[in-house]
């Protein structure tokens, strides 16, 4: 069974640009979560989607947004990129809300 | 306000000895706790969990202890192996709520052969 897949693996952007990160959950999982891991910090919760709806969002500015598609895959968009957005972005999925999360390998975003 | 705290950024242990990783939390509503292990360039992988109705859960070499009154949990690895070298994250959630897992900053464990 395929795990959570994320693309791209690495992404390099410049300040002010937009970044789009993609995530495919484990087959059958309806909940998708996005976390940011900046250098030296833990995993900071960004967004949670369940059955196509945004269920919760973390303490991040509105330029961080996303959506979940009918096939439960998800997209994270970061607009007006800033240097401090450089981080590893991790996507996770779960079968039911708040159950054990299964993580992808992440997208390393570098903002120059 | 950090609700889940791992106060030791790093820990070194000799192979064969016990590794003890600690985690404290501040939110008394948390009732489900998990430990994740993360290798470089990989996503975190689930290790072990414990519900607040229990004070101990064991899975092979890994045991998690929960002290609700102290709002403290710990992960014991016995015996420690070089392959256990990784970053360990403690996480907590309110099982019936809409709040997703809250993670600590992690502890980097190095098991020395």
CSV table of C-alpha atoms in Angstrom, one decimal:
chain,number,residue,atom,x,y,z
A,1,UNK,CA,0.0,0.0,0.0
A,2,UNK,CA,1.4,3.4,-1.0
A,3,UNK,CA,2.1,5.8,1.8
A,4,UNK,CA,1.5,9.6,1.8
A,5,UNK,CA,3.2,11.1,-1.2
A,6,UNK,CA,4.3,14.7,-1.5
A,7,UNK,CA,5.6,16.7,-4.5
A,8,UNK,CA,7.9,18.3,-5.2
A,9,UNK,CA,10.6,17.0,-2.9
A,10,UNK,CA,12.5,20.3,-3.1
A,11,UNK,CA,11.3,23.7,-4.2
A,12,UNK,CA,13.3,26.9,-4.6
A,13,UNK,CA,11.5,30.2,-4.9
A,14,UNK,CA,12.4,33.9,-4.5
A,15,UNK,CA,10.8,36.4,-2.2
A,16,UNK,CA,7.3,37.5,-3.3
A,17,UNK,CA,6.7,34.4,-5.4
A,18,UNK,CA,4.0,31.8,-4.8
A,19,UNK,CA,4.6,28.2,-4.0
A,20,UNK,CA,2.3,25.2,-4.5
A,21,UNK,CA,2.9,22.0,-2.6
A,22,UNK,CA,0.9,18.8,-3.3
A,23,UNK,CA,0.0,15.8,-1.2
A,24,UNK,CA,-1.7,12.5,-1.9
A,25,UNK,CA,-3.0,10.7,1.2
A,26,UNK,CA,-3.0,7.0,1.9
A,27,UNK,CA,-5.8,5.4,0.0
A,28,UNK,CA,-9.0,5.5,2.1
A,29,UNK,CA,-7.8,8.3,4.3
A,30,UNK,CA,-10.1,11.3,4.3
A,31,UNK,CA,-8.2,13.7,6.6
A,32,UNK,CA,-5.1,15.6,5.4
A,33,UNK,CA,-3.0,17.7,7.7
A,34,UNK,CA,-0.2,20.2,6.8
A,35,UNK,CA,2.7,20.9,9.2
A,36,UNK,CA,5.7,23.2,8.9
A,37,UNK,CA,9.0,22.3,10.4
A,38,UNK,CA,11.3,25.3,10.4
A,39,UNK,CA,15.0,24.9,11.4
A,40,UNK,CA,15.3,24.3,15.1
A,41,UNK,CA,11.5,24.2,15.7
A,42,UNK,CA,9.1,21.4,16.1
A,43,UNK,CA,6.2,20.6,13.8
A,44,UNK,CA,3.9,23.6,13.7
A,45,UNK,CA,0.3,22.8,12.6
A,46,UNK,CA,-0.8,24.7,9.5
A,47,UNK,CA,-4.1,23.3,8.1
A,48,UNK,CA,-6.4,20.4,8.5
A,49,UNK,CA,-8.8,19.2,5.8
A,50,UNK,CA,-11.4,16.5,6.2
A,51,UNK,CA,-13.9,15.4,3.6
A,52,UNK,CA,-13.1,18.5,1.5
A,53,UNK,CA,-13.6,21.0,4.2
A,54,UNK,CA,-11.1,23.0,6.2
A,55,UNK,CA,-11.6,21.9,9.8
A,56,UNK,CA,-8.9,23.9,11.6
A,57,UNK,CA,-6.0,26.2,10.9
A,58,UNK,CA,-3.0,27.0,12.9
A,59,UNK,CA,-1.6,30.4,13.8
A,60,UNK,CA,-0.3,31.3,10.3
A,61,UNK,CA,-1.1,34.3,8.2
A,62,UNK,CA,-3.8,34.1,5.4
A,63,UNK,CA,-1.2,33.9,2.7
A,64,UNK,CA,-1.0,30.2,3.7
A,65,UNK,CA,-4.0,28.5,2.2
A,66,UNK,CA,-5.0,25.2,0.7
A,67,UNK,CA,-7.7,23.0,-0.4
A,68,UNK,CA,-8.7,19.3,-0.5
A,69,UNK,CA,-9.9,17.8,-3.7
A,70,UNK,CA,-12.7,15.2,-4.2
A,71,UNK,CA,-10.1,12.4,-4.3
A,72,UNK,CA,-8.9,13.7,-0.9
A,73,UNK,CA,-5.5,14.9,-2.3
A,74,UNK,CA,-4.5,18.3,-1.1
A,75,UNK,CA,-2.7,21.4,-2.1
A,76,UNK,CA,-0.9,23.9,0.1
A,77,UNK,CA,-0.4,27.4,-1.4
A,78,UNK,CA,1.9,30.0,0.1
A,79,UNK,CA,1.6,33.4,-1.5
A,80,UNK,CA,4.0,36.4,-1.2
A,81,UNK,CA,6.8,34.2,0.0
A,82,UNK,CA,9.1,35.5,2.7
A,83,UNK,CA,12.5,34.3,3.7
A,84,UNK,CA,11.2,32.8,6.9
A,85,UNK,CA,8.9,30.5,5.0
A,86,UNK,CA,11.9,28.4,4.2
A,87,UNK,CA,11.1,25.1,6.0
A,88,UNK,CA,10.2,21.5,5.5
A,89,UNK,CA,6.5,21.2,4.8
A,90,UNK,CA,5.0,17.9,5.9
A,91,UNK,CA,1.7,16.4,4.9
A,92,UNK,CA,0.0,13.7,6.9
A,93,UNK,CA,-3.2,11.7,6.5
A,94,UNK,CA,-5.4,9.7,8.9
A,95,UNK,CA,-8.4,7.4,8.4
A,96,UNK,CA,-10.5,9.3,11.0
A,97,UNK,CA,-10.1,12.7,12.5
A,98,UNK,CA,-7.4,13.0,15.1
A,99,UNK,CA,-6.3,9.4,14.8
A,100,UNK,CA,-2.7,8.4,14.4
A,101,UNK,CA,-1.2,10.4,11.5
A,102,UNK,CA,0.9,9.0,8.7
A,103,UNK,CA,3.4,11.4,7.3
A,104,UNK,CA,4.9,11.9,3.9
A,105,UNK,CA,8.6,12.7,3.4
A,106,UNK,CA,7.9,16.4,3.0
A,107,UNK,CA,8.7,19.2,0.6
A,108,UNK,CA,11.8,21.3,1.4
A,109,UNK,CA,10.9,24.9,0.5
A,110,UNK,CA,13.8,27.3,0.2
A,111,UNK,CA,13.0,31.0,-0.3
A,112,UNK,CA,15.9,33.1,-1.6
B,1,UNK,CA,2.5,29.3,24.4
B,2,UNK,CA,4.0,25.9,23.9
B,3,UNK,CA,1.6,23.2,25.0
B,4,UNK,CA,3.9,20.3,24.5
B,5,UNK,CA,7.5,20.7,25.7
B,6,UNK,CA,10.5,18.5,25.2
B,7,UNK,CA,13.2,20.3,27.3
B,8,UNK,CA,16.1,18.2,26.2
B,9,UNK,CA,17.2,19.0,22.6
B,10,UNK,CA,19.6,16.1,22.5
B,11,UNK,CA,20.5,12.9,24.4
B,12,UNK,CA,23.5,10.5,23.9
B,13,UNK,CA,23.3,7.0,25.2
B,14,UNK,CA,25.5,4.0,24.9
B,15,UNK,CA,24.3,1.0,22.9
B,16,UNK,CA,22.6,-1.5,25.1
B,17,UNK,CA,21.7,1.0,27.8
B,18,UNK,CA,18.3,2.6,28.5
B,19,UNK,CA,17.2,5.8,26.7
B,20,UNK,CA,14.7,7.9,28.5
B,21,UNK,CA,13.1,10.8,26.6
B,22,UNK,CA,10.8,13.2,28.5
B,23,UNK,CA,7.9,15.3,27.5
B,24,UNK,CA,5.7,17.7,29.5
B,25,UNK,CA,2.4,19.2,28.6
B,26,UNK,CA,0.3,22.1,29.9
B,27,UNK,CA,-3.2,21.5,28.5
B,28,UNK,CA,-5.1,19.3,30.9
B,29,UNK,CA,-7.6,18.5,28.1
B,30,UNK,CA,-5.1,16.4,26.3
B,31,UNK,CA,-6.1,12.7,26.6
B,32,UNK,CA,-4.2,11.0,23.8
B,33,UNK,CA,-0.4,11.0,23.5
B,34,UNK,CA,1.9,9.7,20.8
B,35,UNK,CA,5.6,9.4,20.1
B,36,UNK,CA,7.0,9.8,16.6
B,37,UNK,CA,10.5,9.0,15.3
B,38,UNK,CA,12.1,11.0,12.5
B,39,UNK,CA,15.1,10.2,10.4
B,40,UNK,CA,16.8,12.8,8.2
B,41,UNK,CA,15.0,13.4,4.9
B,42,UNK,CA,12.1,11.3,5.9
B,43,UNK,CA,8.7,12.1,7.5
B,44,UNK,CA,8.0,11.3,11.1
B,45,UNK,CA,6.8,7.7,11.7
B,46,UNK,CA,4.5,6.6,14.5
B,47,UNK,CA,6.2,4.7,17.3
B,48,UNK,CA,3.8,4.3,20.2
B,49,UNK,CA,0.8,5.9,21.8
B,50,UNK,CA,-1.0,6.0,25.1
B,51,UNK,CA,-4.5,7.0,26.2
B,52,UNK,CA,-5.1,9.0,29.3
B,53,UNK,CA,-7.0,6.0,30.9
B,54,UNK,CA,-3.7,4.1,31.1
B,55,UNK,CA,-0.4,4.9,32.7
B,56,UNK,CA,1.8,2.6,30.7
B,57,UNK,CA,1.9,1.1,27.3
B,58,UNK,CA,4.6,-1.3,26.0
B,59,UNK,CA,5.6,-2.4,22.6
B,60,UNK,CA,8.7,-4.5,22.3
B,61,UNK,CA,11.7,-2.3,23.4
B,62,UNK,CA,9.5,0.8,23.7
B,63,UNK,CA,7.5,1.7,26.7
B,64,UNK,CA,5.6,5.0,27.3
B,65,UNK,CA,4.7,6.1,30.8
B,66,UNK,CA,2.1,8.7,31.5
B,67,UNK,CA,1.8,10.7,34.8
B,68,UNK,CA,-1.4,12.7,34.5
B,69,UNK,CA,-1.0,14.5,37.8
B,70,UNK,CA,2.4,15.8,36.8
B,71,UNK,CA,1.4,16.3,33.1
B,72,UNK,CA,4.4,14.3,32.1
B,73,UNK,CA,5.2,11.4,29.8
B,74,UNK,CA,8.3,9.6,29.0
B,75,UNK,CA,9.5,7.1,26.4
B,76,UNK,CA,11.9,4.3,27.5
B,77,UNK,CA,13.9,2.4,24.9
B,78,UNK,CA,15.5,-0.7,26.3
B,79,UNK,CA,18.0,-1.8,25.1
B,80,UNK,CA,19.0,1.1,22.9
B,81,UNK,CA,20.4,0.3,19.4
B,82,UNK,CA,22.4,2.5,17.0
B,83,UNK,CA,19.4,2.3,14.6
B,84,UNK,CA,17.4,4.2,17.2
B,85,UNK,CA,19.4,7.3,16.6
B,86,UNK,CA,16.8,9.8,15.3
B,87,UNK,CA,14.8,12.8,16.4
B,88,UNK,CA,11.9,11.8,18.7
B,89,UNK,CA,8.7,14.0,18.8
B,90,UNK,CA,6.1,13.8,21.5
B,91,UNK,CA,2.6,14.7,20.4
B,92,UNK,CA,-0.7,15.2,22.2
B,93,UNK,CA,-4.3,15.7,21.3
B,94,UNK,CA,-7.8,16.0,22.6
B,95,UNK,CA,-9.3,12.7,21.4
B,96,UNK,CA,-12.8,14.0,20.8
B,97,UNK,CA,-12.0,17.4,19.7
B,98,UNK,CA,-11.2,19.3,16.5
B,99,UNK,CA,-7.7,20.1,17.6
B,100,UNK,CA,-5.1,18.3,15.6
B,101,UNK,CA,-1.9,16.8,17.1
B,102,UNK,CA,0.3,19.3,18.9
B,103,UNK,CA,4.0,18.4,18.7
B,104,UNK,CA,6.9,19.2,20.9
B,105,UNK,CA,10.2,20.5,19.4
B,106,UNK,CA,11.8,17.0,19.4
B,107,UNK,CA,14.8,15.4,21.1
B,108,UNK,CA,17.7,14.1,19.0
B,109,UNK,CA,18.8,10.7,20.3
B,110,UNK,CA,22.3,9.5,19.5
B,111,UNK,CA,23.0,5.9,20.4
B,112,UNK,CA,26.7,5.3,20.5
B,113,UNK,CA,28.1,1.9,19.6
